PDB file of C-alpha atoms in Angstrom:
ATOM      1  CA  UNK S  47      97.596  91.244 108.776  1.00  0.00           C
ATOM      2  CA  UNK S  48      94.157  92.548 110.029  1.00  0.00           C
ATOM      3  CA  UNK S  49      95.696  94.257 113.449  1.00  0.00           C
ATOM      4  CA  UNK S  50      98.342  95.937 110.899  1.00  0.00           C
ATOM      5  CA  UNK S  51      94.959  97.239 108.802  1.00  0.00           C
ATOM      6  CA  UNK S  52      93.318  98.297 111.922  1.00  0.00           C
ATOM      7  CA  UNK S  53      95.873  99.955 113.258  1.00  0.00           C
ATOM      8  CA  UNK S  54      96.965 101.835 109.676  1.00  0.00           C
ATOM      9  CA  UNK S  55      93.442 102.631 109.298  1.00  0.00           C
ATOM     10  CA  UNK S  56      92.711 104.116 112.711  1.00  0.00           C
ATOM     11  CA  UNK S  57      96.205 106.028 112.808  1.00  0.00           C
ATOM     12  CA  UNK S  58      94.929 107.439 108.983  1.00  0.00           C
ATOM     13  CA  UNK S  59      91.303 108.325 110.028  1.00  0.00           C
ATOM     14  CA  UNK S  60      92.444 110.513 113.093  1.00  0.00           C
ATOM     15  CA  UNK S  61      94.976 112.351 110.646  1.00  0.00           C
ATOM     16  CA  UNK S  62      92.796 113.264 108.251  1.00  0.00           C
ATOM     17  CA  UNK S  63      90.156 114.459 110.514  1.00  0.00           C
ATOM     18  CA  UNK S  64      92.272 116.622 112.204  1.00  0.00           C
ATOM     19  CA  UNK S  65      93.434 117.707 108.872  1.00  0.00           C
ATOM     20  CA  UNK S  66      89.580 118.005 107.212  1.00  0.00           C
ATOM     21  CA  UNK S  67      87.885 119.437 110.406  1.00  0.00           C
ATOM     22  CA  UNK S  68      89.528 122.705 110.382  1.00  0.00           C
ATOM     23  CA  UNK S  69      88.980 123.251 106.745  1.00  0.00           C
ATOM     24  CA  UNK S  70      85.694 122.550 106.724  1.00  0.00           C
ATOM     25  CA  UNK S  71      84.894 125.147 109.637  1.00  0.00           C
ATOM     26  CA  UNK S  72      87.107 127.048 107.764  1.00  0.00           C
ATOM     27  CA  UNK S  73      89.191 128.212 111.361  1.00  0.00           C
ATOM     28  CA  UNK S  74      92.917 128.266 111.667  1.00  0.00           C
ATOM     29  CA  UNK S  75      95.798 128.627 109.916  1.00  0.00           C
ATOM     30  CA  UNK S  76      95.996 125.989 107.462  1.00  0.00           C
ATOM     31  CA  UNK S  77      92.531 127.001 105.224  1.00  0.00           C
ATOM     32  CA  UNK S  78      93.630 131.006 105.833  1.00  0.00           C
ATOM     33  CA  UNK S  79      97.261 129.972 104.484  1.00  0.00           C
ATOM     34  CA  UNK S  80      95.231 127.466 101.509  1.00  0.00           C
ATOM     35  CA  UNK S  81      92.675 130.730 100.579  1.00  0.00           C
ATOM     36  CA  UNK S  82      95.886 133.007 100.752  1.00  0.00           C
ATOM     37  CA  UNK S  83      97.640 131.358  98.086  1.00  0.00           C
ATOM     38  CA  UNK S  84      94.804 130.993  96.084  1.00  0.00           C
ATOM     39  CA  UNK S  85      92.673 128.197  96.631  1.00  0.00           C
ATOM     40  CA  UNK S  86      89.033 129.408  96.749  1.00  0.00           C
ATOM     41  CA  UNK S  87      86.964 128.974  99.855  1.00  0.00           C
ATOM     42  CA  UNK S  88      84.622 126.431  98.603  1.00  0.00           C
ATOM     43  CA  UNK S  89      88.058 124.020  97.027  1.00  0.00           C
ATOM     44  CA  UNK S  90      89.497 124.104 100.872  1.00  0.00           C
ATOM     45  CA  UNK S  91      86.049 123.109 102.220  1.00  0.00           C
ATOM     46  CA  UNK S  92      85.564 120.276  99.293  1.00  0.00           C
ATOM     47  CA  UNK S  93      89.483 119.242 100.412  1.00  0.00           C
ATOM     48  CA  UNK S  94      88.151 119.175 104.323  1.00  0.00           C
ATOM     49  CA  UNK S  95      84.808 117.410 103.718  1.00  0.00           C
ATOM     50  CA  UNK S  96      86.555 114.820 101.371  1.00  0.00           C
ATOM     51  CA  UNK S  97      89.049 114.541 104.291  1.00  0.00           C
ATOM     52  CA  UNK S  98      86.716 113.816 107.241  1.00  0.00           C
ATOM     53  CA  UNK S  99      84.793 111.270 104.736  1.00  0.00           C
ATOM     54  CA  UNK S 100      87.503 109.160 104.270  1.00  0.00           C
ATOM     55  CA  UNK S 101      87.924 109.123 108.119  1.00  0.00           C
ATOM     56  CA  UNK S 102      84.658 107.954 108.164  1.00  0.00           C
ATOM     57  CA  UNK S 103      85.259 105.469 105.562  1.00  0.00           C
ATOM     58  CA  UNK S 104      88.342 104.283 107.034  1.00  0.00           C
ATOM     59  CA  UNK S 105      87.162 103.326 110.518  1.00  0.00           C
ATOM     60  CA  UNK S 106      83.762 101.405 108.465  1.00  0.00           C
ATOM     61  CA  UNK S 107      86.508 100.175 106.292  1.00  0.00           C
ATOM     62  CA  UNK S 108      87.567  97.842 109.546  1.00  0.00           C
ATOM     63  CA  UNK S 109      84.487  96.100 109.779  1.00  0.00           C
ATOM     64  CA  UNK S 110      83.822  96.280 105.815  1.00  0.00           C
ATOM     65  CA  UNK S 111      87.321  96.333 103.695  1.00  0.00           C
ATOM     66  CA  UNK S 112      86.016  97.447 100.658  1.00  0.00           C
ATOM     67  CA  UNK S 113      84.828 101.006 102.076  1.00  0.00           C
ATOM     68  CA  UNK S 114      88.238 100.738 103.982  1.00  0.00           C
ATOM     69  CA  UNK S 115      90.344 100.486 100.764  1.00  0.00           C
ATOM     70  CA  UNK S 116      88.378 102.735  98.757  1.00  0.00           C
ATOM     71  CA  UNK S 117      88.714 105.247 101.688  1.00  0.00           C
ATOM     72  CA  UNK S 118      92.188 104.787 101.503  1.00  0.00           C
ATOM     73  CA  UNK S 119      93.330 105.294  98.154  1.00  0.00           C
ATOM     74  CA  UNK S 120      90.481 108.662  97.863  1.00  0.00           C
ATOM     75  CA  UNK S 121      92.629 109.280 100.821  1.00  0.00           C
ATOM     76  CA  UNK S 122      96.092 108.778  98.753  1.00  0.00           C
ATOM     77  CA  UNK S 123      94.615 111.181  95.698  1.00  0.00           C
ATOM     78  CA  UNK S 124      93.962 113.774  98.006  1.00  0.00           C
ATOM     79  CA  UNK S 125      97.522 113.246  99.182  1.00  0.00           C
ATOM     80  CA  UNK S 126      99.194 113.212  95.807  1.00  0.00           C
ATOM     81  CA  UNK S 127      96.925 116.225  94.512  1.00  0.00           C
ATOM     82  CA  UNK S 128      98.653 117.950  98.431  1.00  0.00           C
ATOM     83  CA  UNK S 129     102.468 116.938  97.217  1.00  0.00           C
ATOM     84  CA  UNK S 130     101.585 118.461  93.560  1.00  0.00           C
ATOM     85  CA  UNK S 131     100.044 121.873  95.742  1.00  0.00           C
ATOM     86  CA  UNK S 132     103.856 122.166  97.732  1.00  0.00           C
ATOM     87  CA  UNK S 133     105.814 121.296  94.914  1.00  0.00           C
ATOM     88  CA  UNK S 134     103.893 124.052  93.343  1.00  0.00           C
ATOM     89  CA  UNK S 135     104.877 126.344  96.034  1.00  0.00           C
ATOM     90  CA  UNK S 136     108.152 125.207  96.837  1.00  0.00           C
ATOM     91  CA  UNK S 137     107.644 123.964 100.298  1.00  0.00           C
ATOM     92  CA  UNK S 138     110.019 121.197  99.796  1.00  0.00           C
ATOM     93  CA  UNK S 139     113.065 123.555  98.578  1.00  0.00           C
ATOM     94  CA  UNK S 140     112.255 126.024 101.815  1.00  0.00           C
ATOM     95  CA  UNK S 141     113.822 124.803 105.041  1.00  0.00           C
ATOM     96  CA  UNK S 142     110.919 126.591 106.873  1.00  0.00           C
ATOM     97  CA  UNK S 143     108.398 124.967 105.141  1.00  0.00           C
ATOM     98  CA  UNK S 144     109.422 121.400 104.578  1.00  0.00           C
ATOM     99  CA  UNK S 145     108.480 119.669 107.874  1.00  0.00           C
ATOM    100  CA  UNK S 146     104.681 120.898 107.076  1.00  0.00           C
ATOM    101  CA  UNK S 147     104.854 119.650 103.765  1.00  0.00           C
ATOM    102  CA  UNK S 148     106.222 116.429 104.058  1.00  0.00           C
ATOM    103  CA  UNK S 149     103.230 115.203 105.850  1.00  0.00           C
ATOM    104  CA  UNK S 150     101.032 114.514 102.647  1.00  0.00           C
ATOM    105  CA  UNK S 151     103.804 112.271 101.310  1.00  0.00           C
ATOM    106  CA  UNK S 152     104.284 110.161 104.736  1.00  0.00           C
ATOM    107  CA  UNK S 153     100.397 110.114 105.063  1.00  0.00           C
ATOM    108  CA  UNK S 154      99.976 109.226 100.882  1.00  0.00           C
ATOM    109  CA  UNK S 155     102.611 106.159 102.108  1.00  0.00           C
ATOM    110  CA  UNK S 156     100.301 105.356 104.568  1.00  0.00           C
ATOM    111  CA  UNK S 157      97.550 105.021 102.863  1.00  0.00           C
ATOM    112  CA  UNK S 158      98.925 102.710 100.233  1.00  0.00           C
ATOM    113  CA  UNK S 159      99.863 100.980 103.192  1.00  0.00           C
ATOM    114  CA  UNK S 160      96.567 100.646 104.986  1.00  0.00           C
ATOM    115  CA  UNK S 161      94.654 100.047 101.651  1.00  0.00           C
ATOM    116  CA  UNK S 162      97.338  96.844 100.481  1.00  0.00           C
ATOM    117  CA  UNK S 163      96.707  95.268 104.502  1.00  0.00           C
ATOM    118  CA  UNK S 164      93.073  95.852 104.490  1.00  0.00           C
ATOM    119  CA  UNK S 165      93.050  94.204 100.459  1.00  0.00           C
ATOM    120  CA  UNK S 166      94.797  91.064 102.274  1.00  0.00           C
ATOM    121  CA  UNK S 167      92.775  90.851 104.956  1.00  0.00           C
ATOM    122  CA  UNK S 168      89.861  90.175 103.052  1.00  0.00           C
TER     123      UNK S 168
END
């Protein structure tokens, strides 16, 4: 059960720093798309920096499994309060747009997943 925590955890950290790091720097198209449909500035940098912490979490989380699980369900929030922001938009009804979105609701499964394996590996 602990290589199936390490491996959710690791696979969940480098998603959601390549999801955070942009929106902290605030550089791309995902935080210009966020502002654009109305999320203020500082809300896409809180999003980022509460990404790239639970990255940070998540990889401590191996050695320590409380940090790890806490880390992961922050990081399943996040993910739920992302599903409520594209049903809000209708993301999921647009054919363009519903690849993008359906990455929060994979990555929320994830997380469940990483925090349950990490909670039995204690």
């Amino acid at each position: 059960m602990y290589i199936a925590a390490v491996i959710l955890s690791v696979l969940l950290a480098l998603f959601s720093l390549a999801a955070g790091a942009p929106k902290v720097q605030m550089k791309g198209d995902v935080p210009e798309g966020l502002v654009a449909k109305g999320l203020s500035s500082g809300l896409v940098r809180f999003i980022g920096l509460s990404e790239v912490a639970a990255a940070v979490g998540l990889v401590a989380g191996i050695w320590w499994q409380p940090l790890g699980i806490a880390a992961a369900v922050g990081m399943a929030v996040l993910l739920v309060g992302a599903v409520t922001y594209h049903v809000k938009w209708g993301d999921y009804a647009d054919s363009k747009s519903r690849n993008a979105a359906m990455a929060p609701v994979m990555f929320c499964l994830i997380s469940i997943a990483a925090a349950c394996t990490l909670a039995a590996s204690i």
